[in-house]
């Protein structure tokens, strides 16, 4: 009797688990360049006239092909949206954004999954 009950509980728990693993952002940084699929630095603020920055993201937990989107915000206004494929359970990817010198101030990149759920927010300042 106990074996049957425990078997039913285990079966219910297995069906209650999600079909796919949860995507996690293992690393996310704003950087001035990407070399050998890795960021060269991790900046929190940078001169506004630099011209171009990258958002590097390492995503873990994907069990099937999926994607994440980098949404670039300037003072809470969406400036760019870049969808990036995720091809394995441990995947590195990045997007870039060009900046005009007059765009100094608060910036952030919000990384979202395919359902639009926020995974992480990466703030930085252009001075």
PDB file of C-alpha atoms in Angstrom:
ATOM      1  CA  UNK A   1       0.000   0.000   0.000  1.00  0.00           C
ATOM      2  CA  UNK A   2       2.802   2.422   0.929  1.00  0.00           C
ATOM      3  CA  UNK A   3       4.712   1.578  -2.285  1.00  0.00           C
ATOM      4  CA  UNK A   4       1.649   2.426  -4.370  1.00  0.00           C
ATOM      5  CA  UNK A   5       1.136   5.704  -2.532  1.00  0.00           C
ATOM      6  CA  UNK A   6       4.799   6.719  -2.870  1.00  0.00           C
ATOM      7  CA  UNK A   7       4.760   5.798  -6.558  1.00  0.00           C
ATOM      8  CA  UNK A   8       1.721   8.010  -7.102  1.00  0.00           C
ATOM      9  CA  UNK A   9       3.376  10.904  -5.247  1.00  0.00           C
ATOM     10  CA  UNK A  10       6.581  10.585  -7.298  1.00  0.00           C
ATOM     11  CA  UNK A  11       4.574  10.459 -10.539  1.00  0.00           C
ATOM     12  CA  UNK A  12       2.627  13.579  -9.568  1.00  0.00           C
ATOM     13  CA  UNK A  13       5.832  15.417  -8.703  1.00  0.00           C
ATOM     14  CA  UNK A  14       7.433  14.490 -12.011  1.00  0.00           C
ATOM     15  CA  UNK A  15       4.462  15.810 -13.977  1.00  0.00           C
ATOM     16  CA  UNK A  16       4.440  18.978 -11.888  1.00  0.00           C
ATOM     17  CA  UNK A  17       8.018  19.849 -12.888  1.00  0.00           C
ATOM     18  CA  UNK A  18       8.425  22.238 -15.806  1.00  0.00           C
ATOM     19  CA  UNK A  19       9.224  20.671 -19.166  1.00  0.00           C
ATOM     20  CA  UNK A  20      12.236  22.943 -19.675  1.00  0.00           C
ATOM     21  CA  UNK A  21      14.882  24.099 -17.277  1.00  0.00           C
ATOM     22  CA  UNK A  22      14.909  27.675 -16.114  1.00  0.00           C
ATOM     23  CA  UNK A  23      17.157  30.031 -18.052  1.00  0.00           C
ATOM     24  CA  UNK A  24      19.681  31.745 -15.817  1.00  0.00           C
ATOM     25  CA  UNK A  25      22.053  34.570 -16.598  1.00  0.00           C
ATOM     26  CA  UNK A  26      25.409  33.419 -15.244  1.00  0.00           C
ATOM     27  CA  UNK A  27      27.186  36.608 -16.327  1.00  0.00           C
ATOM     28  CA  UNK A  28      26.121  39.939 -17.836  1.00  0.00           C
ATOM     29  CA  UNK A  29      28.396  42.946 -18.293  1.00  0.00           C
ATOM     30  CA  UNK A  30      28.730  46.111 -20.331  1.00  0.00           C
ATOM     31  CA  UNK A  31      32.097  46.082 -22.087  1.00  0.00           C
ATOM     32  CA  UNK A  32      34.121  48.080 -24.593  1.00  0.00           C
ATOM     33  CA  UNK A  33      34.986  45.018 -26.705  1.00  0.00           C
ATOM     34  CA  UNK A  34      34.579  41.268 -27.102  1.00  0.00           C
ATOM     35  CA  UNK A  35      37.661  39.113 -27.709  1.00  0.00           C
ATOM     36  CA  UNK A  36      37.557  35.325 -28.092  1.00  0.00           C
ATOM     37  CA  UNK A  37      33.854  35.360 -27.146  1.00  0.00           C
ATOM     38  CA  UNK A  38      34.601  37.069 -23.802  1.00  0.00           C
ATOM     39  CA  UNK A  39      34.275  40.672 -22.550  1.00  0.00           C
ATOM     40  CA  UNK A  40      37.566  42.561 -22.209  1.00  0.00           C
ATOM     41  CA  UNK A  41      36.330  44.672 -19.271  1.00  0.00           C
ATOM     42  CA  UNK A  42      33.298  45.391 -17.097  1.00  0.00           C
ATOM     43  CA  UNK A  43      32.348  49.046 -17.093  1.00  0.00           C
ATOM     44  CA  UNK A  44      29.872  50.895 -14.902  1.00  0.00           C
ATOM     45  CA  UNK A  45      30.441  54.330 -16.463  1.00  0.00           C
ATOM     46  CA  UNK A  46      32.134  55.519 -19.629  1.00  0.00           C
ATOM     47  CA  UNK A  47      32.550  58.680 -21.732  1.00  0.00           C
ATOM     48  CA  UNK A  48      29.449  59.372 -23.841  1.00  0.00           C
ATOM     49  CA  UNK A  49      31.567  60.126 -26.897  1.00  0.00           C
ATOM     50  CA  UNK A  50      33.173  56.638 -26.949  1.00  0.00           C
ATOM     51  CA  UNK A  51      30.786  55.556 -29.699  1.00  0.00           C
ATOM     52  CA  UNK A  52      29.970  51.865 -29.156  1.00  0.00           C
ATOM     53  CA  UNK A  53      29.546  49.465 -26.238  1.00  0.00           C
ATOM     54  CA  UNK A  54      28.609  45.791 -25.948  1.00  0.00           C
ATOM     55  CA  UNK A  55      26.367  43.866 -23.575  1.00  0.00           C
ATOM     56  CA  UNK A  56      27.855  40.407 -23.022  1.00  0.00           C
ATOM     57  CA  UNK A  57      25.587  37.711 -21.584  1.00  0.00           C
ATOM     58  CA  UNK A  58      26.300  34.109 -20.586  1.00  0.00           C
ATOM     59  CA  UNK A  59      23.091  32.093 -20.295  1.00  0.00           C
ATOM     60  CA  UNK A  60      22.788  28.653 -18.684  1.00  0.00           C
ATOM     61  CA  UNK A  61      19.960  26.156 -18.339  1.00  0.00           C
ATOM     62  CA  UNK A  62      18.550  25.971 -21.874  1.00  0.00           C
ATOM     63  CA  UNK A  63      17.400  22.458 -22.757  1.00  0.00           C
ATOM     64  CA  UNK A  64      16.330  23.322 -26.302  1.00  0.00           C
ATOM     65  CA  UNK A  65      16.925  26.097 -28.807  1.00  0.00           C
ATOM     66  CA  UNK A  66      15.558  29.358 -27.435  1.00  0.00           C
ATOM     67  CA  UNK A  67      16.463  33.040 -27.396  1.00  0.00           C
ATOM     68  CA  UNK A  68      16.976  36.029 -25.145  1.00  0.00           C
ATOM     69  CA  UNK A  69      16.489  39.676 -26.011  1.00  0.00           C
ATOM     70  CA  UNK A  70      18.688  42.581 -25.000  1.00  0.00           C
ATOM     71  CA  UNK A  71      16.557  45.705 -24.559  1.00  0.00           C
ATOM     72  CA  UNK A  72      18.679  48.875 -24.385  1.00  0.00           C
ATOM     73  CA  UNK A  73      17.134  51.765 -22.428  1.00  0.00           C
ATOM     74  CA  UNK A  74      18.228  55.386 -22.180  1.00  0.00           C
ATOM     75  CA  UNK A  75      16.570  57.191 -19.260  1.00  0.00           C
ATOM     76  CA  UNK A  76      13.770  54.562 -19.325  1.00  0.00           C
ATOM     77  CA  UNK A  77      13.120  55.014 -23.078  1.00  0.00           C
ATOM     78  CA  UNK A  78      13.652  51.919 -25.226  1.00  0.00           C
ATOM     79  CA  UNK A  79      16.408  52.640 -27.745  1.00  0.00           C
ATOM     80  CA  UNK A  80      17.116  49.186 -29.212  1.00  0.00           C
ATOM     81  CA  UNK A  81      15.889  45.595 -29.028  1.00  0.00           C
ATOM     82  CA  UNK A  82      18.141  42.737 -30.155  1.00  0.00           C
ATOM     83  CA  UNK A  83      16.970  39.099 -30.108  1.00  0.00           C
ATOM     84  CA  UNK A  84      19.816  36.606 -29.754  1.00  0.00           C
ATOM     85  CA  UNK A  85      19.648  32.816 -30.246  1.00  0.00           C
ATOM     86  CA  UNK A  86      20.640  30.490 -27.398  1.00  0.00           C
ATOM     87  CA  UNK A  87      21.978  27.233 -28.796  1.00  0.00           C
ATOM     88  CA  UNK A  88      23.062  25.174 -25.787  1.00  0.00           C
ATOM     89  CA  UNK A  89      22.858  24.821 -22.007  1.00  0.00           C
ATOM     90  CA  UNK A  90      25.859  27.147 -21.546  1.00  0.00           C
ATOM     91  CA  UNK A  91      25.859  29.879 -24.198  1.00  0.00           C
ATOM     92  CA  UNK A  92      27.699  33.173 -24.597  1.00  0.00           C
ATOM     93  CA  UNK A  93      26.228  35.957 -26.695  1.00  0.00           C
ATOM     94  CA  UNK A  94      26.303  39.725 -27.022  1.00  0.00           C
ATOM     95  CA  UNK A  95      24.738  42.745 -28.658  1.00  0.00           C
ATOM     96  CA  UNK A  96      26.159  46.189 -29.309  1.00  0.00           C
ATOM     97  CA  UNK A  97      24.844  49.739 -29.354  1.00  0.00           C
ATOM     98  CA  UNK A  98      26.264  52.887 -30.914  1.00  0.00           C
ATOM     99  CA  UNK A  99      25.895  56.090 -28.910  1.00  0.00           C
ATOM    100  CA  UNK A 100      25.707  59.761 -29.792  1.00  0.00           C
ATOM    101  CA  UNK A 101      27.688  62.140 -27.528  1.00  0.00           C
ATOM    102  CA  UNK A 102      24.475  63.892 -26.429  1.00  0.00           C
ATOM    103  CA  UNK A 103      23.107  60.629 -24.989  1.00  0.00           C
ATOM    104  CA  UNK A 104      24.872  61.045 -21.661  1.00  0.00           C
ATOM    105  CA  UNK A 105      23.057  59.832 -18.577  1.00  0.00           C
ATOM    106  CA  UNK A 106      21.517  56.659 -17.164  1.00  0.00           C
ATOM    107  CA  UNK A 107      21.412  53.574 -19.399  1.00  0.00           C
ATOM    108  CA  UNK A 108      20.513  49.949 -18.796  1.00  0.00           C
ATOM    109  CA  UNK A 109      20.207  46.720 -20.722  1.00  0.00           C
ATOM    110  CA  UNK A 110      17.353  44.452 -19.666  1.00  0.00           C
ATOM    111  CA  UNK A 111      17.747  40.799 -20.687  1.00  0.00           C
ATOM    112  CA  UNK A 112      14.415  39.017 -21.195  1.00  0.00           C
ATOM    113  CA  UNK A 113      13.498  35.455 -22.184  1.00  0.00           C
ATOM    114  CA  UNK A 114      11.187  34.400 -25.037  1.00  0.00           C
ATOM    115  CA  UNK A 115       8.118  35.035 -22.850  1.00  0.00           C
ATOM    116  CA  UNK A 116       9.297  38.562 -22.029  1.00  0.00           C
ATOM    117  CA  UNK A 117      10.234  37.725 -18.432  1.00  0.00           C
ATOM    118  CA  UNK A 118      13.147  39.786 -17.129  1.00  0.00           C
ATOM    119  CA  UNK A 119      16.226  37.704 -16.370  1.00  0.00           C
ATOM    120  CA  UNK A 120      18.603  40.518 -15.363  1.00  0.00           C
ATOM    121  CA  UNK A 121      19.132  44.264 -15.612  1.00  0.00           C
ATOM    122  CA  UNK A 122      22.582  45.743 -16.290  1.00  0.00           C
ATOM    123  CA  UNK A 123      22.810  49.494 -15.490  1.00  0.00           C
ATOM    124  CA  UNK A 124      25.573  51.840 -16.639  1.00  0.00           C
ATOM    125  CA  UNK A 125      26.191  55.565 -17.071  1.00  0.00           C
ATOM    126  CA  UNK A 126      27.474  57.512 -20.057  1.00  0.00           C
ATOM    127  CA  UNK A 127      29.222  60.654 -18.833  1.00  0.00           C
TER     128      UNK A 127
END
